[in-house]
Structures are given as C-alpha cells and as structure tokens.
Coordinates of C-alpha atoms and ligand atoms in Angstrom, one line a residue:
M14 CA 78.5 107.0 90.9
N15 CA 81.0 109.4 89.5
S16 CA 83.9 108.2 87.3
I17 CA 86.6 108.2 90.0
D18 CA 84.4 106.2 92.4
A19 CA 83.6 103.8 89.6
A20 CA 87.4 103.3 89.0
W21 CA 87.9 102.5 92.7
Q22 CA 85.0 100.1 92.5
A23 CA 86.4 98.4 89.5
L24 CA 89.7 97.8 91.5
R25 CA 87.7 96.4 94.4
H26 CA 86.0 93.9 92.1
H27 CA 89.3 93.0 90.6
K28 CA 90.7 92.1 94.0
D29 CA 88.8 88.7 94.0
K30 CA 90.4 87.8 90.7
I31 CA 93.9 88.4 92.0
Q32 CA 93.3 86.6 95.2
S33 CA 92.3 83.5 93.3
V34 CA 95.6 83.1 91.6
S35 CA 99.2 82.8 93.0
L36 CA 102.4 84.4 91.9
N37 CA 103.8 80.9 91.2
Q38 CA 100.8 80.3 88.9
L39 CA 101.2 83.7 87.2
F40 CA 104.9 82.9 86.5
A41 CA 103.9 79.4 85.3
R42 CA 101.4 80.9 82.9
D43 CA 103.6 83.6 81.4
G44 CA 107.2 82.7 80.6
R45 CA 107.9 86.4 79.9
R46 CA 106.5 87.8 83.1
F47 CA 109.8 89.1 84.3
E48 CA 110.3 91.1 81.0
S49 CA 106.7 92.3 80.9
F50 CA 106.8 93.6 84.5
S51 CA 110.3 95.1 84.7
L52 CA 111.2 98.7 83.9
R53 CA 114.6 100.1 83.3
L54 CA 116.2 103.6 83.5
G55 CA 119.9 103.8 82.8
D56 CA 121.6 101.4 85.2
L57 CA 118.5 100.9 87.3
L58 CA 116.3 97.9 86.9
V59 CA 113.0 97.7 88.8
D60 CA 111.6 94.2 88.8
F61 CA 107.8 94.4 89.6
S62 CA 107.1 90.9 88.5
K63 CA 106.9 89.4 92.0
N64 CA 103.9 91.7 92.8
L65 CA 100.3 90.5 93.1
I66 CA 99.4 92.2 89.8
T67 CA 98.4 91.3 86.3
E68 CA 98.2 93.6 83.2
E69 CA 94.5 94.1 84.2
T70 CA 95.5 95.3 87.7
L71 CA 97.9 97.9 86.2
R72 CA 95.3 99.0 83.6
L73 CA 92.7 99.5 86.3
L74 CA 95.2 101.4 88.5
R75 CA 96.2 103.6 85.6
Q76 CA 92.5 104.3 84.8
T77 CA 92.1 105.3 88.5
S78 CA 95.1 107.6 88.2
E79 CA 93.7 109.2 85.1
R80 CA 90.4 109.9 86.8
A81 CA 92.2 111.3 89.8
D82 CA 94.0 113.7 87.5
L83 CA 97.5 112.4 88.3
A84 CA 99.0 113.9 85.1
Q85 CA 97.6 117.4 86.0
R86 CA 98.8 117.1 89.5
R87 CA 102.3 116.1 88.4
E88 CA 102.4 118.9 85.9
A89 CA 101.2 121.5 88.4
T90 CA 103.7 120.3 91.0
L91 CA 106.7 120.3 88.6
S92 CA 105.8 123.7 87.1
G93 CA 105.6 125.5 90.4
A94 CA 101.8 125.8 91.1
K95 CA 101.0 126.3 94.7
V96 CA 100.0 122.6 95.2
N97 CA 100.6 122.8 99.0
I98 CA 97.3 124.6 99.5
S99 CA 97.2 124.6 103.3
E100 CA 100.4 126.6 103.4
D101 CA 99.8 128.4 100.1
R102 CA 103.2 127.2 98.7
A103 CA 104.7 125.4 95.7
A104 CA 106.5 122.1 96.3
L105 CA 109.4 122.6 94.0
H106 CA 112.3 120.5 95.3
T107 CA 112.7 119.4 91.6
A108 CA 113.7 122.9 90.8
L109 CA 116.8 122.4 93.0
R110 CA 118.1 119.9 90.5
A111 CA 117.0 121.7 87.4
P112 CA 119.7 122.6 84.8
R113 CA 121.0 126.2 84.8
E114 CA 119.1 127.1 81.6
A115 CA 115.7 125.9 82.9
V116 CA 112.9 128.3 83.5
I117 CA 110.6 127.5 86.5
K118 CA 108.4 130.3 87.8
V119 CA 107.0 131.0 91.2
D120 CA 104.6 133.9 91.4
G121 CA 105.7 134.8 87.8
R122 CA 109.4 134.9 88.6
N123 CA 112.0 132.5 87.3
I124 CA 113.6 130.9 90.4
V125 CA 116.3 128.8 88.6
P126 CA 119.0 131.6 88.7
D127 CA 118.5 131.9 92.5
V128 CA 118.8 128.1 92.8
H129 CA 122.1 128.1 90.9
G130 CA 123.4 131.1 92.7
A131 CA 122.8 129.3 96.0
L132 CA 124.4 126.1 94.7
D133 CA 127.5 128.1 93.6
R134 CA 127.8 129.5 97.1
T135 CA 127.4 126.1 98.6
R136 CA 130.0 124.7 96.2
A137 CA 132.5 127.4 97.0
F138 CA 132.1 127.0 100.8
A139 CA 132.3 123.1 100.6
D140 CA 135.5 123.5 98.5
A141 CA 137.0 125.9 101.0
V142 CA 136.3 123.6 104.0
R143 CA 137.7 120.7 102.1
N144 CA 140.9 122.5 101.0
G145 CA 141.4 124.1 104.3
S146 CA 141.2 127.7 103.1
V147 CA 138.3 128.2 105.5
T148 CA 139.6 127.6 109.0
G149 CA 138.7 127.8 112.7
A150 CA 139.4 130.7 115.0
H151 CA 143.0 129.5 115.5
G152 CA 143.7 129.0 111.9
A153 CA 143.4 125.2 111.8
A154 CA 141.6 123.4 109.0
F155 CA 138.3 121.7 110.0
R156 CA 138.6 118.0 110.8
D157 CA 135.0 117.5 112.1
V158 CA 131.8 118.9 110.8
V159 CA 128.8 118.5 113.1
H160 CA 125.4 119.0 111.3
I161 CA 122.7 119.8 113.8
G162 CA 119.0 119.5 112.6
I163 CA 116.0 117.3 113.0
G164 CA 113.4 115.7 110.7
G165 CA 113.9 116.7 107.1
S166 CA 116.8 118.9 108.1
V167 CA 118.9 115.8 109.0
L168 CA 117.4 112.5 107.8
G169 CA 118.2 113.0 104.1
P170 CA 121.7 114.5 104.5
A171 CA 122.6 111.9 107.2
M172 CA 121.4 109.0 105.0
I173 CA 123.2 110.3 101.9
T174 CA 126.4 111.0 103.7
Q175 CA 126.5 107.5 105.1
A176 CA 125.5 105.9 101.8
L177 CA 128.4 107.6 100.0
T178 CA 131.1 106.8 102.5
P179 CA 133.5 105.5 99.8
Y180 CA 133.6 109.0 98.3
H181 CA 134.4 110.9 101.5
H182 CA 137.2 113.4 101.9
E183 CA 140.0 111.7 103.9
R184 CA 140.5 114.4 106.5
I185 CA 137.0 115.4 107.3
R186 CA 134.5 113.4 109.4
V187 CA 130.8 114.5 109.3
H188 CA 128.6 113.9 112.3
F189 CA 124.8 114.4 112.7
V190 CA 123.1 115.4 115.8
S191 CA 119.3 115.6 116.0
N192 CA 117.9 114.4 119.3
V193 CA 117.3 117.0 122.0
D194 CA 118.3 114.2 124.4
G195 CA 121.6 115.8 125.6
A196 CA 123.3 112.4 125.2
H197 CA 123.3 112.8 121.4
L198 CA 125.4 116.1 121.3
H199 CA 127.4 115.1 124.4
D200 CA 128.5 111.7 122.9
T201 CA 129.2 113.3 119.6
L202 CA 131.4 116.1 121.0
R203 CA 133.2 113.9 123.4
E204 CA 136.0 113.1 121.0
L205 CA 136.1 116.3 119.1
E206 CA 138.3 119.4 119.5
P207 CA 136.7 122.9 119.3
E208 CA 139.6 124.3 117.2
T209 CA 138.9 121.9 114.4
T210 CA 135.1 121.6 114.6
L211 CA 132.6 123.3 112.3
F212 CA 128.9 123.3 113.2
L213 CA 126.2 123.5 110.5
I214 CA 122.9 124.5 112.0
A215 CA 120.2 123.2 109.6
S216 CA 116.7 124.4 110.3
K217 CA 114.3 125.8 107.7
T218 CA 112.5 127.8 110.3
F219 CA 115.5 128.3 112.7
T220 CA 112.9 128.0 115.5
T221 CA 112.6 124.2 116.0
Q222 CA 113.1 123.8 119.7
E223 CA 115.3 120.7 119.6
T224 CA 117.7 122.1 117.0
M225 CA 117.9 125.5 118.7
L226 CA 118.7 123.9 122.1
N227 CA 121.4 121.7 120.5
A228 CA 122.7 124.8 118.6
D229 CA 122.9 126.8 121.9
S230 CA 124.8 124.0 123.6
A231 CA 127.2 123.7 120.7
R232 CA 127.7 127.5 120.8
R233 CA 128.5 127.3 124.5
W234 CA 131.0 124.5 123.8
I235 CA 132.8 126.7 121.3
T236 CA 132.7 129.9 123.2
E237 CA 133.9 128.3 126.5
A238 CA 136.9 127.0 124.6
L239 CA 137.6 129.7 122.1
G240 CA 135.7 132.9 123.1
E241 CA 132.6 134.7 121.7
D242 CA 134.3 135.8 118.5
A243 CA 134.8 132.2 117.4
V244 CA 131.1 131.8 116.7
A245 CA 131.3 133.5 113.4
R246 CA 134.2 131.2 112.3
H247 CA 132.8 127.9 113.7
F248 CA 129.2 128.0 112.7
A249 CA 127.2 128.1 109.4
A250 CA 123.4 128.2 109.0
L251 CA 121.3 126.3 106.5
S252 CA 118.0 128.1 106.8
S253 CA 115.2 130.2 105.2
N254 CA 115.3 132.4 108.3
F255 CA 118.2 134.7 107.7
E256 CA 117.3 137.1 110.6
A257 CA 117.2 134.3 113.2
A258 CA 120.6 133.0 112.0
T259 CA 122.0 136.5 112.3
R260 CA 120.7 136.9 115.8
F261 CA 122.4 133.6 116.7
G262 CA 125.7 135.2 115.6
I263 CA 126.1 133.6 112.2
P264 CA 127.3 136.1 109.6
G265 CA 125.4 136.5 106.3
E266 CA 128.2 135.0 104.3
R267 CA 127.9 131.8 106.4
T268 CA 124.2 131.6 106.0
F269 CA 123.1 129.3 103.1
A270 CA 119.5 130.0 102.3
F271 CA 116.6 128.1 100.7
W272 CA 113.0 128.9 100.1
D273 CA 109.6 128.3 101.5
W274 CA 108.8 126.1 98.5
V275 CA 111.4 123.5 99.6
G276 CA 109.7 121.1 102.1
G277 CA 111.9 119.9 105.0
R278 CA 111.7 116.3 103.9
Y279 CA 112.7 117.3 100.4
S280 CA 115.5 119.7 101.4
S281 CA 118.6 117.5 101.0
W282 CA 119.0 119.0 97.5
S283 CA 119.2 122.5 98.8
A284 CA 121.7 124.1 101.2
V285 CA 120.7 121.4 103.7
G286 CA 122.8 119.1 101.6
L287 CA 126.0 121.1 102.5
P288 CA 127.4 118.4 104.7
V289 CA 127.1 116.0 101.8
A290 CA 128.9 118.5 99.5
I291 CA 131.6 118.8 102.2
A292 CA 131.9 115.1 102.6
I293 CA 131.9 114.0 98.9
G294 CA 132.9 117.2 97.2
P295 CA 130.8 119.5 95.0
D296 CA 131.3 117.4 92.0
G297 CA 129.8 114.4 93.8
F298 CA 127.0 116.5 95.0
A299 CA 126.4 117.7 91.4
A300 CA 126.3 114.0 90.3
L301 CA 123.7 113.3 93.0
L302 CA 121.5 116.2 91.7
A303 CA 122.0 114.9 88.1
G304 CA 120.8 111.5 89.1
A305 CA 117.7 113.0 90.7
R306 CA 117.2 115.2 87.6
H307 CA 117.3 112.1 85.4
M308 CA 114.5 110.5 87.4
D309 CA 112.6 113.8 87.3
E310 CA 112.7 113.9 83.6
H311 CA 111.6 110.3 83.3
F312 CA 108.8 110.9 85.8
A313 CA 107.6 114.0 83.9
S314 CA 107.7 112.5 80.4
A315 CA 107.5 108.7 80.4
P316 CA 104.1 107.2 79.6
L317 CA 102.4 105.7 82.6
E318 CA 103.1 102.1 81.3
E319 CA 106.8 102.8 81.4
N320 CA 106.9 105.2 84.3
I321 CA 108.9 103.8 87.3
P322 CA 107.7 106.1 90.1
A323 CA 104.1 106.0 88.8
T324 CA 104.2 102.2 88.7
L325 CA 105.7 101.9 92.2
G326 CA 103.2 104.3 93.5
L327 CA 100.2 102.7 91.9
I328 CA 101.2 99.2 93.2
G329 CA 101.5 100.7 96.6
V330 CA 98.0 102.1 96.4
W331 CA 96.7 98.7 95.3
Y332 CA 98.3 97.1 98.4
R333 CA 97.2 99.7 100.8
S334 CA 93.8 100.8 99.7
I335 CA 92.4 97.7 98.0
L336 CA 94.2 94.7 99.5
G337 CA 94.4 96.4 102.9
Y338 CA 98.0 95.8 103.8
A339 CA 98.8 98.0 106.7
S340 CA 102.6 98.4 106.2
S341 CA 105.4 98.0 103.7
A342 CA 109.1 97.3 104.2
I343 CA 112.2 98.9 102.6
I344 CA 115.1 96.5 102.8
P345 CA 118.4 97.7 101.2
Y346 CA 121.0 95.0 101.0
D347 CA 123.6 97.6 101.7
Q348 CA 124.9 98.4 105.1
R349 CA 125.6 102.0 104.0
L350 CA 121.9 102.4 103.2
S351 CA 120.9 101.5 106.8
R352 CA 119.5 105.0 107.3
L353 CA 117.4 104.9 104.1
T354 CA 114.3 103.6 105.8
A355 CA 114.3 106.4 108.3
H356 CA 114.5 109.0 105.5
L357 CA 111.7 107.3 103.5
Q358 CA 109.6 107.0 106.6
Q359 CA 109.5 110.8 106.8
V360 CA 109.1 111.2 103.0
D361 CA 106.2 108.8 102.9
M362 CA 104.4 109.0 106.2
E363 CA 104.8 112.8 106.8
S364 CA 103.6 113.4 103.3
N365 CA 100.7 111.0 103.0
G366 CA 99.8 110.1 106.6
K367 CA 96.6 112.2 106.2
S368 CA 92.9 111.5 106.5
R369 CA 91.5 114.6 104.9
R370 CA 91.2 115.3 101.2
L371 CA 92.3 118.5 99.7
D372 CA 88.8 120.0 100.1
G373 CA 88.8 119.0 103.8
T374 CA 86.4 116.1 103.5
P375 CA 87.4 112.7 105.0
V376 CA 89.3 110.4 102.7
T377 CA 87.4 107.5 101.2
Q378 CA 90.0 104.8 101.5
P379 CA 93.1 104.0 103.7
T380 CA 96.1 106.3 102.9
A381 CA 99.8 105.8 103.7
G382 CA 100.6 102.8 105.7
V383 CA 103.5 102.2 108.0
V384 CA 106.9 102.2 106.3
W385 CA 109.6 100.2 108.1
G386 CA 112.6 98.1 107.4
G387 CA 116.4 98.0 107.8
A388 CA 119.5 96.7 106.1
G389 CA 119.9 93.1 104.9
T390 CA 121.3 90.7 105.8
N391 CA 121.0 91.8 109.4
V392 CA 117.2 92.0 109.4
Q393 CA 116.9 88.4 108.1
H394 CA 117.9 87.5 111.7
S395 CA 115.4 89.8 113.3
F396 CA 112.0 90.5 111.7
F397 CA 112.1 88.4 108.6
Q398 CA 110.4 85.6 110.5
L399 CA 107.2 87.8 110.4
L400 CA 107.6 88.6 106.8
H401 CA 107.8 84.9 105.9
Q402 CA 105.3 83.3 108.3
G403 CA 103.5 86.1 110.1
S404 CA 99.8 86.6 109.8
D405 CA 100.1 89.9 108.0
I406 CA 101.3 90.4 104.4
V407 CA 104.0 93.0 104.1
P408 CA 105.1 94.0 100.6
V409 CA 108.9 94.5 100.5
D410 CA 111.1 96.7 98.3
F411 CA 114.6 95.1 98.1
L412 CA 117.4 97.4 96.9
V413 CA 120.8 96.1 95.9
A414 CA 123.9 97.0 93.9
A415 CA 125.4 94.6 91.4
Q416 CA 128.9 95.8 92.4
P417 CA 130.4 96.6 95.8
H418 CA 133.0 99.3 96.4
E419 CA 135.3 97.0 98.4
D420 CA 137.4 94.2 97.1
M421 CA 136.5 91.7 99.8
P422 CA 136.4 88.1 98.5
G423 CA 133.0 86.4 99.0
H424 CA 131.1 89.2 100.7
H425 CA 129.2 90.7 97.9
D426 CA 128.3 87.3 96.3
M427 CA 126.8 86.2 99.6
L428 CA 125.0 89.5 100.0
L429 CA 123.5 89.2 96.6
A430 CA 122.5 85.5 97.0
N431 CA 120.7 86.4 100.2
C432 CA 118.9 89.3 98.7
L433 CA 117.6 87.2 95.7
A434 CA 116.8 84.3 98.0
Q435 CA 114.6 86.3 100.2
S436 CA 112.3 87.6 97.5
Q437 CA 112.2 84.1 96.0
A438 CA 111.3 82.5 99.4
L439 CA 108.6 85.1 100.0
M440 CA 107.1 84.3 96.6
T441 CA 107.5 80.6 96.2
G442 CA 107.0 79.5 99.8
R443 CA 107.1 75.8 100.7
S444 CA 103.9 73.6 100.8
L445 CA 103.0 71.2 103.7
E446 CA 103.8 68.3 101.4
E447 CA 107.2 69.6 100.5
A448 CA 108.0 70.4 104.1
K449 CA 107.0 66.8 105.1
A450 CA 108.9 65.2 102.3
L451 CA 112.0 67.2 103.3
L452 CA 111.8 66.0 106.9
L453 CA 111.3 62.4 105.8
A454 CA 114.3 62.7 103.5
E455 CA 116.3 64.0 106.5
G456 CA 115.4 60.7 108.3
M457 CA 112.6 61.8 110.6
V458 CA 110.0 59.2 111.5
P459 CA 106.7 59.8 109.7
A460 CA 104.7 60.7 112.9
N461 CA 107.2 63.4 113.8
A462 CA 107.4 64.7 110.2
T463 CA 103.6 65.1 110.1
A464 CA 103.7 67.0 113.4
L465 CA 106.5 69.3 112.5
A466 CA 105.6 70.0 108.8
P467 CA 103.1 72.7 109.6
H468 CA 105.7 74.7 111.4
R469 CA 108.1 74.3 108.5
T470 CA 105.5 75.4 105.9
F471 CA 105.7 78.8 104.1
E472 CA 102.5 80.1 102.5
G473 CA 104.5 82.1 99.9
N474 CA 102.7 84.4 97.5
R475 CA 104.2 87.4 99.4
P476 CA 104.9 90.2 97.1
S477 CA 108.1 92.2 96.6
T478 CA 109.8 94.6 94.2
T479 CA 113.5 94.4 93.5
L480 CA 115.5 97.5 92.6
L481 CA 118.9 96.5 91.1
Y482 CA 121.6 98.9 90.1
R483 CA 125.2 98.7 89.0
K484 CA 126.8 100.5 92.0
L485 CA 125.7 102.9 94.8
D486 CA 127.4 106.0 93.4
P487 CA 126.1 109.6 93.9
R488 CA 124.2 109.6 90.6
T489 CA 122.4 106.3 91.3
L490 CA 121.5 107.4 94.9
G491 CA 120.0 110.6 93.5
M492 CA 117.9 108.6 91.1
L493 CA 116.7 106.3 93.9
I494 CA 115.7 109.1 96.3
A495 CA 113.9 111.0 93.6
L496 CA 112.1 107.8 92.6
Y497 CA 110.6 107.5 96.1
E498 CA 109.7 111.2 96.3
H499 CA 107.7 110.9 93.1
K500 CA 106.1 107.7 94.2
V501 CA 104.7 109.6 97.2
L502 CA 103.4 112.3 94.9
V503 CA 101.6 109.7 92.8
Q504 CA 100.0 108.2 95.8
G505 CA 98.9 111.5 97.2
A506 CA 97.3 112.4 93.9
L507 CA 95.3 109.1 93.9
W508 CA 94.2 109.7 97.4
G509 CA 93.3 113.3 96.7
I510 CA 95.4 114.6 99.7
N511 CA 98.0 117.3 100.2
S512 CA 101.3 115.5 100.3
F513 CA 103.3 118.7 101.2
D514 CA 102.0 119.9 104.6
Q515 CA 102.5 118.3 108.0
W516 CA 100.0 119.8 110.4
G517 CA 99.8 116.5 112.3
V518 CA 103.2 117.2 114.0
E519 CA 102.0 120.5 115.5
L520 CA 99.7 119.5 118.5
G521 CA 102.5 117.5 120.2
K522 CA 104.9 120.5 119.8
E523 CA 102.4 122.9 121.3
L524 CA 101.7 120.6 124.3
A525 CA 105.4 120.1 124.9
N526 CA 105.8 123.8 125.2
R527 CA 102.9 124.0 127.6
L528 CA 104.3 121.2 129.7
L529 CA 107.8 122.4 130.0
P530 CA 107.2 124.7 133.0
A531 CA 105.5 121.9 134.8
I532 CA 108.5 119.6 134.2
K533 CA 110.6 122.3 135.8
G534 CA 108.3 122.4 138.9
A535 CA 105.5 124.9 138.0
T536 CA 101.8 124.1 138.6
P537 CA 100.7 122.1 135.6
E538 CA 98.2 123.8 133.2
V539 CA 96.9 120.5 132.0
A540 CA 94.3 118.5 133.8
D541 CA 94.1 115.0 132.4
G542 CA 94.5 112.4 135.1
S543 CA 97.3 110.4 133.4
T544 CA 99.5 113.4 132.6
L545 CA 99.0 114.7 136.2
G546 CA 99.9 111.4 137.6
L547 CA 103.0 111.1 135.5
L548 CA 104.1 114.6 136.5
D549 CA 103.7 113.8 140.1
D550 CA 105.8 110.6 140.0
L551 CA 108.3 112.4 137.8
R552 CA 108.8 115.2 140.3
R553 CA 109.3 112.6 143.1
M554 CA 111.9 110.8 141.0
R555 CA 113.6 114.0 140.1
D556 CA 113.4 115.4 143.6
V557 CA 111.8 118.7 142.2
Ligands
F6P28 O1 108.4 118.1 112.9 C1 108.1 118.4 111.6 C2 109.0 119.3 110.9 O2 108.4 120.5 110.6 C3 109.5 118.6 109.6 O3 108.7 118.6 108.6 C4 110.8 119.2 109.4 O4 111.6 118.5 108.5 C5 111.4 119.3 110.8 O5 110.2 119.6 111.6 C6 112.5 120.3 111.0 O6 112.0 121.6 110.8 P1 113.1 122.8 110.6 O7 113.9 122.5 109.4 O8 112.3 124.1 110.5 O9 113.9 122.8 111.9

C-alpha cells in the first residue's frame, strides 16, 4: 500500500474510535475543548469544537493532506501554475485581490499591472455611474442597474450586493436577472424606466445562451424606447470576449475585461463585481478585496494547525469521505446572506462534484456532497426538523455577526440566541429519560409520558461549526467568501481532482441546443421514448 492509501486507511480505522465517543463526553473530558478547537483571524472566530473530531482526527487528516501534496497544490495554484489541466489554465482569482506591488506570473508575464489597470477602470466607471456623470441617452442619471448573467457571472455579485445592503448608494437600485424564463427579465423591468436603466451584461464567454437571450431582450426594450443609438449608452459588458461584446453594440470603453484564468464561480473579484462597486462604491469594493486578501495571506502562510480554510476543508473531507455524510448545510443567521448558500453551492459542487482524478482514473472515495441551506431563523421552521431528528446526519456551518446594522430593540439578541441554541441542541440532544421526566413534570400521566417520550427525544451528537464575526461589513464578507474558496481547494487536493473545470455542465447544454428545433415544431433528432413522448404532449398542449 502506498503512503497516501495508508493515510486514508488510518482515517478509516480511526472512525470507530470517534463513533464510540460523543461530543458531550469530549467536552466533559476536556474543559478547554473550545479554546483548543477554535481558530481566529482578525475579527473572525471559527469554533470547530462542536465537530466529531479529536486532536488525533486532525493529526490524521493533516497527515493525509501532506501525503496528498496539499502544500504544493496550494503553492502551485497561488503562484499561477496551470492547475486547471483540462483547460490548460491557471486558477488565479487570488491575483484579483493582490496588492499593486505583487508579482504573479502567467506564462512568464506579471499579470498584476493588468489586474490593477482593470480595477482602476472599474472604479472610475462605478464612480461615474454613482455621481451621475455617466448618463443615459437622454442625459438622466441611472437609477436602476440590471446585471444580466448566470452561474458564476451572477451568483457571487448578487449575493454580495444583497449582503452589503446597508452600504448601498441611496439613488441606485441594483437588480439581477439570470433565468432564461422570460418571467425573470419581464418582472424585473416592469417597474423600470428605459431612460434611467443601465444594463451590465456579465458573461465570461459572451456566448451563454440564457444570458445572450436575456441581453437581446433587454436590448430590444431599450431600442424600442430610445432608439438604436442608445445601446452604447445603456449597456456595459463584463467579459473576456471583447469581440462578441463589440458585435452586440457595446463600445470598447464600456467593456470591462477579465482573463481566462478567472473561473466563473471565482469571478466576483473581477469586472463581474462591477454591480457591487456601483452599489457600495469603489472603496467598499476595495475593502471586500482587502478582506479576501487577508484570508489569502493566512491560507498561504499559516501552519496547517492554525489554518482556518485548511481545517474547514479537512473536517469536511472527514465527514464526506470517511463518515459518509451525504450533505452539509450552510446556515447564515443573517437575512442579507440568504443568497450565500446558492453561491457556495456553485463554488463547492461545480468545483468538486467530480468522480475522476487528475490523471483520469476514478476517484477512490466520495467527493463533494450536496451543499444546501438557507437563512436562520426562517429555516428553523422548515427543514431543521430533519437536522435534529432525521435519519441522516448533516454537518452545519452557522454564520452570525455579533453586531447588527440596525438599531431595532430585541431583534439581534433573539437572532443570536436562536443561532447558539441550534448548535447547542444539535450537539447535546435530549435523552429518553430527560424527555420523559420533562413530560411528567408538565403533569402528564406516566403511561402517556412513556408513549410520547420517544418522539420528544433528540439523539444529539450532531456536528456543527460556528463562524462568528463582529459585523457583516465588506471586509468581513471578503474574508468569508475567500475562506470557502480555499476550503474547496483543500478538498480538491485531498481528493486528487481538478477543482477548476466544469465539464459536467456541457452535455445538458448540447442536448438543449439539439432539442430547441423540436420544441419549435421540427422533427426531433432524438429517439429516446420518454423525450419523444414528452415532446408529443408538449406540442399538443402548445398547439404546435
Ligand atoms: O454552466 C456553467 C458555467 O460555465 C459556469 O461555470 C459559469 O459560471 C456560467 O456557466 C456562466 O458562464 P459565462 O460567464 O461564460 O456566461
């Protein structure tokens, strides 16, 4: 057995040890468990102590990561090596938040001056939209900005923009349209005026069919109201495909470029973040980048024992690949982070939802599980039942700010109490005896208490991590997003997969293109019985 296989084997053996002890027992044995299993960076505290781990678990996970060459993979990625081997590209989103004086080379050329040049252009345009010096065709300042994109070209900026609502410009409203379902664009435009609306078309390739159709419809909305010449004033492109943006009618000075080494799901830090810069201002955007940079520096230099993204990633591998948990939940106790899960679903599942190793051979253990979640406290009243008493164990990440932005008596105290209570309840549970004693104390007759107690019992021992920070400001948000990006890198390294391609999304796109003529009435090219049957009924219902 080679050394990496031996490391995985050691983790599998260790599983029995962990399963014979509960979190309650681990806390009872070690009065300093919280201190020993918490890590801090600036105003961010990450409490790992409620996870099903011991020092030995972490030691074995670190040993596995050493044998999987995590440090080399991290170094190669951060320094611009072409780690995305199936597309022959670097994965250098970290360069987008590098300081001006940094030197990061791709193909022997320092790319940092290009990054800062692009950032300066973005900053100037965002400022001009905000102060009204860039206007629509009739000279009016823009009041609404509609960002059109899909996947990585919208999930990050939409999430960040919503998260930072308290920092928004008071005149400008930013909207996001992604779905090719015409309802999305239609309902967004219903209350907007063409004269005061600016469209940002965000597409790395500028060929994604949903985005292009939405962009064409937006273009028609503008030209019908303001004429063809208005396109150059009412549109900007955020793309690596300069030529396609020009063909669409967007002038060069309105095209904000980024590079092939910026993956879609990591592109919020690039020109794709323009709606964020317009909403919160270039200084706010700089603070977001600075927060991410702080996390990058920590990830690059902190020893594994103190490294927050590495620890989060390793514990995730432990749950997924060794304990076999099929999913994990992200639960921000923050209404403005209600889009965080959707963003992290793409970052995690599009990156590590792979079953081939870098060399093309099948993986040897389960890779990324399902990421799901939503904002607390709302989700306590929907799926938390399953988290507490369901037959699957779902590790949870709780995220919460110590301070709110609003001065609303009682609200934040209650939010915090609920957040802490949930992780406590998941861990401590309630035994059959305790449940029965409580029912008896409430005055229930013993026979009824005995019958009801099993339903009122909580197994407990359900793991969670809590991320606590002072306030959800741009810098903190930058740190949090970068933390999850690096977590995914760590996991990809352990699994030996390419975290930076996404070939799995291609087949469906191809088949949709082939099916489109049949939807419009042509004879279908496909022959599978179900699709043919569906097309038949579809035609009948559409009277085609
Ligand atoms: O559907 C997959 C994908 O390629 C994502 O990775 C990407 O974020 C999204 O489509 C949008 O791509 P583009 O920015 O080129 O329009």
